[in-house]
Coordinates of C-alpha atoms in Angstrom, one line a residue:
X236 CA 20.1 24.8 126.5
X237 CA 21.4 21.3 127.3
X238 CA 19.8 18.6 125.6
X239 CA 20.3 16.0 128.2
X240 CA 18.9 13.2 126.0
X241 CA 21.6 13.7 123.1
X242 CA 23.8 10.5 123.0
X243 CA 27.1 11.1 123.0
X244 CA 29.2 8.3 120.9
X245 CA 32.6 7.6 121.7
X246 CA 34.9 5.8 119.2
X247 CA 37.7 3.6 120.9
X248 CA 40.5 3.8 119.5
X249 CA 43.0 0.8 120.2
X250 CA 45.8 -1.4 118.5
X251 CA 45.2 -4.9 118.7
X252 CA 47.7 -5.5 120.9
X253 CA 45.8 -3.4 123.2
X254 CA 42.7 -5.4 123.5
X255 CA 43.1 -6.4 127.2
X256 CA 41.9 -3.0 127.8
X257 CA 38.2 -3.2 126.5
X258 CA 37.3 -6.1 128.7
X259 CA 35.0 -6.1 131.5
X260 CA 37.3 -6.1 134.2
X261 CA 39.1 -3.5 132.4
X262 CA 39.1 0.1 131.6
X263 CA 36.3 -0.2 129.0
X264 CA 34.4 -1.8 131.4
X265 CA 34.2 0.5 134.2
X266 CA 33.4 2.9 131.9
X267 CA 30.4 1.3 130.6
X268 CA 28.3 2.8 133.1
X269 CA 28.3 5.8 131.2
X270 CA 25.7 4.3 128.8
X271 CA 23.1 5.1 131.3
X272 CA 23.6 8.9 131.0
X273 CA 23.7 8.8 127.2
X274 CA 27.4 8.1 126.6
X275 CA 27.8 5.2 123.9
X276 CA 31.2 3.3 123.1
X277 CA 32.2 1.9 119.9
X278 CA 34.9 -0.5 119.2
X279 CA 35.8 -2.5 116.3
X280 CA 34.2 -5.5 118.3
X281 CA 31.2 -4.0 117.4
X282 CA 31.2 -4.9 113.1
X283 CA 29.0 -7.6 111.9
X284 CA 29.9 -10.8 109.9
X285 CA 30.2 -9.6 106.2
X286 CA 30.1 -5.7 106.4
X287 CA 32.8 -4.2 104.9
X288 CA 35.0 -3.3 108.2
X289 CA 37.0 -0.1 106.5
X290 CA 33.7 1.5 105.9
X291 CA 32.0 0.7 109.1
X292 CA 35.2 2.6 110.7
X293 CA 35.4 5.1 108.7
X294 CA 31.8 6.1 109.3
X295 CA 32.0 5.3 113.2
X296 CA 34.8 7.8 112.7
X297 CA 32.8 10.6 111.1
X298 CA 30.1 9.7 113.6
X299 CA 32.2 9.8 117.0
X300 CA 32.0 12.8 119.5
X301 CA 34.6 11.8 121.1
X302 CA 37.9 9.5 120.1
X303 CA 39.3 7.6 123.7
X304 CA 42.3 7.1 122.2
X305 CA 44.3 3.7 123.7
X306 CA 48.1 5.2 123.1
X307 CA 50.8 2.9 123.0
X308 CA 53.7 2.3 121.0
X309 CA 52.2 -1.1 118.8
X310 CA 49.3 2.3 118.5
X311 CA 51.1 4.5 117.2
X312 CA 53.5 2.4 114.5
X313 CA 50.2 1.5 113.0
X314 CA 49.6 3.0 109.6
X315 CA 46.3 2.2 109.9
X316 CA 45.1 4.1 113.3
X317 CA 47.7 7.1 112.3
X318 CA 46.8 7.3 108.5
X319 CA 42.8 6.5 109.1
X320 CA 41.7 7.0 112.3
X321 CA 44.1 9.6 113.9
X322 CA 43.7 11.7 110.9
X323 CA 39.6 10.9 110.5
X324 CA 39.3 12.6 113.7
X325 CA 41.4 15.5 113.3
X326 CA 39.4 16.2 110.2
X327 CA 36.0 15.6 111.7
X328 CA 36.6 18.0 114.5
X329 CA 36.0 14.7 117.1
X330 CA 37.4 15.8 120.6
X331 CA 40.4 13.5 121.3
X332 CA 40.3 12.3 124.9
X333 CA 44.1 10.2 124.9
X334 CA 45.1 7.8 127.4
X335 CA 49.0 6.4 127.7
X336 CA 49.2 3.0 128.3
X337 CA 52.6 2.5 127.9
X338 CA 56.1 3.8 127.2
X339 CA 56.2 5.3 123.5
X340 CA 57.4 7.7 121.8
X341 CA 54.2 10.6 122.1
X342 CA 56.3 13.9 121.8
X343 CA 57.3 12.4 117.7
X344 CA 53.5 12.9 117.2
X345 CA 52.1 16.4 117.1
X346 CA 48.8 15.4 117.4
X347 CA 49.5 14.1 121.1
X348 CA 52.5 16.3 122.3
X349 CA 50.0 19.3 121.5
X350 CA 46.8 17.9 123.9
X351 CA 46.5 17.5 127.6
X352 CA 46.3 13.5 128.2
X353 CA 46.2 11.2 131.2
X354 CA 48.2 10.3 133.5
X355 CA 49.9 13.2 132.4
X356 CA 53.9 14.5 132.1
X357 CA 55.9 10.9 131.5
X358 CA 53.6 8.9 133.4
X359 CA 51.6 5.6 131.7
X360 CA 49.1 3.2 132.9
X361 CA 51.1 0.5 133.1
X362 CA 54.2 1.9 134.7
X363 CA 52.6 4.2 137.1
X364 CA 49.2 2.0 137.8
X365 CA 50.1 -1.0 138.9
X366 CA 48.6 -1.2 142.2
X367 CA 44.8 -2.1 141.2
X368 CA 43.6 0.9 143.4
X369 CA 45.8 3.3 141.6
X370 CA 44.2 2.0 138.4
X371 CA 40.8 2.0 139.6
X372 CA 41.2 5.8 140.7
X373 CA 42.6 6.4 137.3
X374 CA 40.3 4.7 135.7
X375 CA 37.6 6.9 138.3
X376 CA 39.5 10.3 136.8
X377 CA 38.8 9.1 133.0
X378 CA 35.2 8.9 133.5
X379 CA 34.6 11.6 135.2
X380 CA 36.4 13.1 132.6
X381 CA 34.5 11.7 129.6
X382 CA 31.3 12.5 131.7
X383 CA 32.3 15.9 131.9
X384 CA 33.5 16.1 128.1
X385 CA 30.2 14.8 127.3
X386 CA 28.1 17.2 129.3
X387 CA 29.9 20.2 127.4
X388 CA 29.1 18.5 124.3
X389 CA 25.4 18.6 124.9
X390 CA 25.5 22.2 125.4
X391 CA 27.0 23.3 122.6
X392 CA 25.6 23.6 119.4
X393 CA 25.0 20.7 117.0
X394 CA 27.3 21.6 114.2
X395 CA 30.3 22.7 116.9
X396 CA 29.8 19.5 119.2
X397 CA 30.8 16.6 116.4
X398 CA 28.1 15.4 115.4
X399 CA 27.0 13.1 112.6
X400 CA 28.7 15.7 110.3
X401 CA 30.9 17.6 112.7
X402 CA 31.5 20.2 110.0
X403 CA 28.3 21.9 109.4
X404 CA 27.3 21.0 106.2
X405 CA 26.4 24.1 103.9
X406 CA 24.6 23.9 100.5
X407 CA 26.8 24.9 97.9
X408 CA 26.3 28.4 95.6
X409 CA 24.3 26.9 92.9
X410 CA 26.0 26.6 89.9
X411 CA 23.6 26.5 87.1
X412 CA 23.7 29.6 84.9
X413 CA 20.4 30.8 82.5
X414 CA 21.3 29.3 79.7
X415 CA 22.7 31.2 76.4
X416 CA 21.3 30.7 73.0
X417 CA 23.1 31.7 69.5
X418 CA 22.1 34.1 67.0
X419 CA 20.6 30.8 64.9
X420 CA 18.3 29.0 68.0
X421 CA 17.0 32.6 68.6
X422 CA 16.0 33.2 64.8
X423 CA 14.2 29.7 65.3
X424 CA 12.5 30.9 68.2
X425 CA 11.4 33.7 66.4
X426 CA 10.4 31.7 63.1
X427 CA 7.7 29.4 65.0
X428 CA 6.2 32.0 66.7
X429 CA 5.3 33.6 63.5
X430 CA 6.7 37.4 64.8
X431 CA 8.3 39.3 62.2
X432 CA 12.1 37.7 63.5
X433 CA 14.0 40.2 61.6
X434 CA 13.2 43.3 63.1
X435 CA 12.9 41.9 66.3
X436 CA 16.6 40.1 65.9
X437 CA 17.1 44.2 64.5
X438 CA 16.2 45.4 68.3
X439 CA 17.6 42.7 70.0
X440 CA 20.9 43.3 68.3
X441 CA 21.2 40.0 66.9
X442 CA 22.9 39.0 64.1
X443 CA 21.1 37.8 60.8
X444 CA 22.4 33.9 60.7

């Protein structure tokens, strides 16, 4: 059954360089009406004077849904969205939703060549989108997208839909054994309780220490 109150966080991936593209009169913000249905965007915008910004990612990361990944080339010559965020995502099972901005070099990165992304074939944003009605209908296509993405989500189960730990967590085989006691802590035993020890050790089969 859908739960239609489940919010759905998407992380935003982006270089720096990129940042254009999360203001209101932007993609990022014609997307923000998605918040009303339960749809929630993260950026690195978002971190608070004095937290430790690595580990507010990282956990946005294991947190996310949904990565809309910002592509460009400044995107993906950064060690830092390849080595942490690219690969966060992959690991955490987040559903990668990419986005060409510009000319790059995608088909060197398996991770992209291998997914469906818009505009699609060699097409990018800025190339192809210049006219601000082709962008806005572009922009139109990505949240319908994301809305759909997002409704698919919420019908799925939990632990196959990325959530908080997109890889259901299992408890692990217990490894504590009974413990074993020696010939000696046995005879002990057997001492304090006052039993005749050595022909109990004698049935036990242990040895006389």
């Amino acid at each position: 059954m859908e739960d239609v109150h489940r919010i759905i966080k998407v992380f935003v991936s982006y270089s720096h360089q990129d940042a254009k593209y999360l203001d209101n009169n932007s993609l990022l913000g014609y997307l923000k009406g998605l918040e009303d249905e339960q749809i929630a965007f993260w950026t690195d915008r978002q971190i608070q004077t004095g937290e430790l910004w690595d580990e507010v990612i990282k956990a946005q990361i294991q947190d996310a849904h949904i990565a809309l990944v910002l592509v460009s080339q400044s995107f993906l010559d950064s060690k830092y969205c390849q080595d942490v965020e690219i690969r966060g995502f992959l690991a955490s099972k987040s559903y990668l939703f990419p986005v060409i901005l510009s000319a790059c070099e995608w088909r060197r990165h398996e991770w992209l060549s291998s997914r469906q992304f818009l505009p699609g074939g060699d097409e990018t944003l800025e190339e192809h989108y210049t006219d601000s009605g082709q962008r806005k209908r572009l922009f139109l296509k990505i949240r319908q997208q994301l809305r759909d993405r997002a409704e698919q989500l919420r019908q799925a189960p939990p632990s196959a839909a990325g959530t908080t730990s997109p890889i259901a967590s299992q408890t692990a085989p217990s490894t504590q054994t009974t413990p074993t006691y020696s010939g000696p802590t046995k005879l002990a035993f057997f001492r304090q309780l006052g039993h005749d020890w050595r022909d109990l050790a004698t049935v036990l089969g242990i040895a006389d220490y």
